[in-house]
Amino acid sequence: MVIVMGPEATRQDVESIVTVVQAAGVEAFVSRGVRRTIVGLVGDVTQLDAAGLRGMSGVRDVMRVSTPYKLVSRENHPQRSTVHVGGVPIGPETVTLIAGPCAVETPEQTLAAARMAQAAGATLLRGGAYKPRTSPYAFQGLGERGLRILAEVREETGLPVVTEVVDAHDVALVASYADMLQVGTRNAQNFGLLQAVGEAGKPVMLKRGMSATIEEWLMAAEYIAQRGNLDIVLCERGIRTFETATRNTLDVSAVPVAQRLSHLPVIVDPSHSGGRRDLVLPLTRAAVAVGADGVIIDVHPQPELALCDGPQALVDGDLDELATLMRDLPPLLGKSAATPLTV
Amino acid sequence: MVIVMGPEATRQDVESIVTVVQAAGVEAFVSRGVRRTIVGLVGDVTQLDAAGLRGMSGVRDVMRVSTPYKLVSRENHPQRSTVHVGGVPIGPETVTLIAGPCAVETPEQTLAAARMAQAAGATLLRGGAYKPRTSPYAFQGLGERGLRILAEVREETGLPVVTEVVDAHDVALVASYADMLQVGTRNAQNFGLLQAVGEAGKPVMLKRGMSATIEEWLMAAEYIAQRGNLDIVLCERGIRTFETATRNTLDVSAVPVAQRLSHLPVIVDPSHSGGRRDLVLPLTRAAVAVGADGVIIDVHPQPELALCDGPQALVDGDLDELATLMRDLPPLLGKSAATPLTV
Amino acid sequence: MVIVMGPEATRQDVESIVTVVQAAGVEAFVSRGVRRTIVGLVGDVTQLDAAGLRGMSGVRDVMRVSTPYKLVSRENHPQRSTVHVGGVPIGPETVTLIAGPCAVETPEQTLAAARMAQAAGATLLRGGAYKPRTSPYAFQGLGERGLRILAEVREETGLPVVTEVVDAHDVALVASYADMLQVGTRNAQNFGLLQAVGEAGKPVMLKRGMSATIEEWLMAAEYIAQRGNLDIVLCERGIRTFETATRNTLDVSAVPVAQRLSHLPVIVDPSHSGGRRDLVLPLTRAAVAVGADGVIIDVHPQPELALCDGPQALVDGDLDELATLMRDLPPLLGKSAATPLTV
Amino acid sequence: MVIVMGPEATRQDVESIVTVVQAAGVEAFVSRGVRRTIVGLVGDVTQLDAAGLRGMSGVRDVMRVSTPYKLVSRENHPQRSTVHVGGVPIGPETVTLIAGPCAVETPEQTLAAARMAQAAGATLLRGGAYKPRTSPYAFQGLGERGLRILAEVREETGLPVVTEVVDAHDVALVASYADMLQVGTRNAQNFGLLQAVGEAGKPVMLKRGMSATIEEWLMAAEYIAQRGNLDIVLCERGIRTFETATRNTLDVSAVPVAQRLSHLPVIVDPSHSGGRRDLVLPLTRAAVAVGADGVIIDVHPQPELALCDGPQALVDGDLDELATLMRDLPPLLGKSAATPLTV
C-alpha cells in the first residue's frame, strides 16, 4: 500500500499515519519530496482500512499494490487449474463446448437440444430450470420439474448437466441434480448465494456481473473459494456499455487478463454476449482464438417457439459450422477439444 | 408494438406475422412502403413474445411502444404517491432527510450518529446491520445484534428505522425490527429477495442497480409491487460509468425521469454516489433542487474509525450546513421538510 | 511518481530503474518489502516517460502522483478565477445565464430568441453559426451569414455573443464577430483547434468531451492555456453512459470536482445533457444548486420549426420559471445573478 | 419512420402530424389502437426532421426505420468492397497485416520497425508523423520530417505507407507522401477533417471514436464518402467502458456487425485496444477469428525507448508467433494473407 500525502500535509500528519500503520504491525517508509511526501507500507496490510486511512488529515490518495483476492489469485498458485465436471475437464489443455437450451421447456425439447449439442461436439449440457428474468411477467422456468428433465436427458445422452441456481435456499436441491452450478450475471454480487454454492460440494460456473470489473469478478470468486470450493470456472458473458447494436459488449480481452490474474479456467458465453444468432459463430471463433478454455452456447430445436432468448439460439443448420470450428481452431492454440475421462 | 420488416421480407413473411399476432387476439395494421413494410400491433400484446417475433423470417426489428411495467407506472396512476414510514411521509409534498451511520458498530456510535442526524433535521434513521461487501474479508455487519441496537436507538430518539436486508430468508427477521426495508444496489436484480420484501408488509426502499437502466429499475419495483406491496420508494445512488474521479456518477436526471414514468417517490443517496465527503453537501443540494422527495445520508461521529465507508460520512461540522439547506431549499420547490405525523 | 515492482523483480531490475531515473535528475527512494519493492520518485518527473518505465523489466505498475496539467490546476493558483465576456463576469461570485437558439436560422428567429433569453435574465447570447452534425445530410449552420446575424442582434440587445467554432482555420473569422468562442464536445480532443483558440485573444468555453474524464477535460484546457489564453470556462454537458432515457447523463458531480482541481469557472449545459425540454428546468436547478458558475440554455420562439435540437429548447411559457429560479437560487449559495459591468 | 402518439394525443394532434408529413411528400398510415395511435411514414423521409416531429404536440416517440447513412450502407451495395492501398488489397478475400512504429522517431528506428513488420508478414507500413496527444507536454510527432522518413523507408522496403492526419489543412501535404490517410479516434467527429480526406484522392482508414456507436462510426464514414471517396477502411480500436484493466475494451462484435451494415472493409487495432504488449497476440487472434479484414499493429525495435505507446509495441521475440498466426488462421476463415498485386 502506498499513501500519498497532499502538498498541504504537515509533519504531524505524516507522523500520525506512521503511528497508525505501525500499530497494525506494518512497516512505513517515508519519502519526503519537494512538493509532497509518500509513505510506502510493507508487511501484512490486510488489517489496515484503506478507506479509514484516506479519511486521515493530509492524505490525498491511498493506492493498493497487492491484489485483494488471495485464494483465486495466480500469485500464490502460478499453475493454471483444471476443473472437472462429471469427468469432463475445463482447463488450460482443452476447449470445452457446453451447449443446450436456454430454458428447459419440455422433455422432448430438452432431449432434442441435447442431441444437437452432442452433434456439435458438446461434452456438457446446459439448461435452465430457474430463470432470473427482468420482468415478473416473463417465463420463470420449470423449477424442480426442469431439474428432473435435465437428469433424464443426462441419463439418455451421458452429458453431465450445468444449470443455474438463483436463490441460496435452492442450492442443496439444485446440487442434488446438477453436475455444475451456474451463478448468473444478476447474482454476481449476491454474496449469500456465492457462499451457499461455496459449500455445495459441486463445481461452480461464475458469470461476470454485467458491470463488474475483472477485479470484482475475482472477488466474487473469492467468496466461493473462501467457503472451501476451488472448483470454479469464470465465464465472461459481455458487459454493459453505451453500444446498443449488441445486447452486451463481449469483453474478449477479459479472458487473457483474468487468466493472468487467476489460476481459474475462463470460458465465454457468445450467445448472451451478442444476443443475436448471427453473431454466435463469429464470437465463438473469437473466444476460442483469444484463449478461452471453453464456450457455452444456446441451441434450440425451434428457436421461434422458445420461451426464453430464442433469437440467440443456434439452429440445426449452424451445427456443422460449430463442430468444424471446435475441431480446427483449438489445435492452433495448443489445445484440444475436451473429451470425458475414460474411467 | 411495431414490427419492422426487412427489405427482403416476402408477402408470405408478412402474412405469417399477421397470423401469429391475430392468434394472440391482437390487431395488425400493415403499412406497405416502397422499401419495406411495417406492421403496427394494437391490443393486449402482453401474451406476444417480442423475442420470438424478432426470430421470425423477414423481421428486422420489433419495437415496444407501451411500458413493460404496470403497477408502478404513472400511466394508470397519474397521481404521485406518498409512502409513510413509521408516520413519516416520503412523497411529492415533502423532502425527507434520512440519515445515520453506514454500518451499526456499537450502541454509542449509533446513538451519537442518530443525534447528529436529528440535529440536521432527519426524521428517519438509516443504519446497516447486514452489509453486502465486495470483499469476503471486509466487515459484514453485526447482524441481529445490529438490529437490536437500531431498535434501542429508535426507542431513545423516536426516529423510525431504515435498514438493509441482503437475503430473502432474513426478510422476516429484519422486518420484525425495521420500519422500512432497504434493498441495495447489488441486489437490484435479486428477484427472490424482491419478491420476499414484496410480501413483508413493510415499506421498501429500492436502490437502483449500479448499471440498471431506469426501465430495469422500475421493473425491479414491479417485482415488489406484484406481491402486493406498493409502499416502494425508489433511490438513485449513482451509476457506473467510465469516470473514475467519483465512486459512481450521480444520475440526477433519473429523478425527474422516474417521477414522470412512475407514481412512486424518488429519493437520492448523495453519500454513495460521490463516495467523497466533500461532495455530499453539493450533491444533496443538487438532489433537492432537481426535485427529489428525500435524501439518505451517511453521518458518523468519528469517520476515521468507521468500519465501512468512513470517507463519505458527514461529520459534526457539516451538520449546520445540511440543516440550513434542508430548511431553505425545499420551499423554493413548493415542498417542505418532512415532519412526522402527529397522532 | 511511484514505481511498483513485481514479486519476480530482481535486484538488478531495481538498480536499472534507479539509474534511468537519476539520469533524469530525479531522486529515487527504494522501499524493499517482503513480497515486493516500491520505488518512490521525487523531483521534476516531467522528463520521465511513464509508459517507458512501465515497459522496463520487473516493473508492475507506475502510478502518477501529481496532476499532469499545470496552468489550469488549482494547486498553483488556489484562488478561483473569473472570466469576463464583453464585460459580463463568469466566476465564483455569480451565476451567469447564457441563452439563445441552438442554431442561428434567420435574423427574426435569432432576435426573438435573444429577447426571450433577456426576459429570463440572460446576460450573454448563445447561437450557432457553424454546427457540427453527426449526419452530413443535416443542417450545418449558416456560416459567416450567421455570425453577421449574431452581431446585429448583439447591436440590438446589448448581449455579448458566444458561438461555436469547429475548424482551426475559421478561428480568426469567428473571433472577429464573437465575444466568446465555444469548442464543442466533438472537438474536445481536436488539438489543432484547441491551440488555435488559445491564440485567438478571446475567452473560450470548452465543453467536456462526451466520453472525456475530468482529467482529460482539464488536459484539453491546458492545451488552450499553454498558448497563452487563460480566459477559459469549462462546460459540463453530459457524458455518454449505458442509460438511454436521456440523450446524455448530466454528470453534476463534475462541477465541484473540476472546481476543486482547477481554478477555472465551470458552467453546465442542461439543454444538451438531457435532450428533453421537460428536463431543462430541473437540471438547471440542479446545476445552480451544485455550485455551477453559470448555465447555457437553448431557447427558441418556435421549437417545432427549429432546424437543430428543437425538442430541447425552452419556450415562452418556461421563461418565467427560469427567471424565478435564476433569481431565488443563487443567493442560497452565496452567489448573485451575473450583471454586466457598468463602464 | 414511425411516430408513436401518447395516450393523451388528440385527433387534432394526429391530423397536424399527417399534414406536416404529407407536405414533405411522404405517405402517412394511421393505426388507431385502444390506448394510442401510431403513424407509419412511407416514402423519402430525408427531408423530415425527426427532432422537429418529436417536439410536436401529442408525440411520444419518433422511431427511425431506415439507416441514416446511404453511400456506405450495404443495403444498396450488398457486395462487400475491397480497398487497394498501393496495390495491397484490404477486403473480404484477405487478412492484411499493417505494422510499424506508433511514432516515427528516426530513420533507423523506422527502418528497423519496417523490417520487423515485413518479417511478420506485413504488407503495409504504419507510422505516425503527426500524433494527437492528450497532453500538450507529450511528444507530438516529427511532422513533415517524419513523412519524409516514411517515404524513404517505403523506397527501401517496398511497403506502402499508412499515416495519420490530424488537421484538415495538413491533408494535402500528408496525402502527397502517404498511400493511405488515417483518421484517429479523437477526430472521429472532426467533420472538417473527414470532408478534407474525402477530397484527398487517397484511401482512408477511419478509426472508430472511443465512445462512438457503430451507427455514428458509419455516419462519419458517410461524411468521407459524400465527398466522393469510397476507398474507406473502418478500424475498430476499442471503446471506452468502466473496465480499467485494459486501456480500452476491444469491441470484437463490432466487426461482424459493421460488416453486415456496411460494404466497407473492417480491420482491428489490437495494440491500442488493450494497451498492453501481452494482449496484442491474443487480441490479434480474436480479431482474425471474428472475421476482420486486417489488423494494424505497433512494432518497435526498442519499446522501452519509444516516445509513444512503447508498452504496447511487439518486440522481436513476438514476431514469429505473429507470422505463424497470420499464416494459419486466415485459411480457416476462407481468407488468405494479403499480398501485393503483381503488376
Coordinates of C-alpha atoms in Angstrom, one line a residue, chain C residues 104-105 110 127-130 141-152 163 177:
Chain C
V104 CA -29.0 30.8 -36.0
E105 CA -31.6 30.4 -38.7
T110 CA -32.4 35.0 -33.5
G127 CA -26.2 30.9 -31.1
G128 CA -24.6 28.6 -33.5
A129 CA -23.5 29.6 -37.0
Y130 CA -21.2 26.5 -37.5
G141 CA -25.3 26.2 -40.0
L142 CA -25.3 29.5 -41.9
G143 CA -21.6 30.1 -41.5
E144 CA -20.5 33.8 -41.8
R145 CA -24.0 34.9 -42.5
G146 CA -25.0 33.5 -39.1
L147 CA -22.1 35.4 -37.5
R148 CA -23.4 38.7 -39.0
I149 CA -26.9 38.0 -37.7
L150 CA -25.5 37.4 -34.2
A151 CA -23.5 40.7 -34.4
E152 CA -26.7 42.6 -35.4
T163 CA -20.7 31.0 -30.6
Y177 CA -17.5 38.6 -34.6

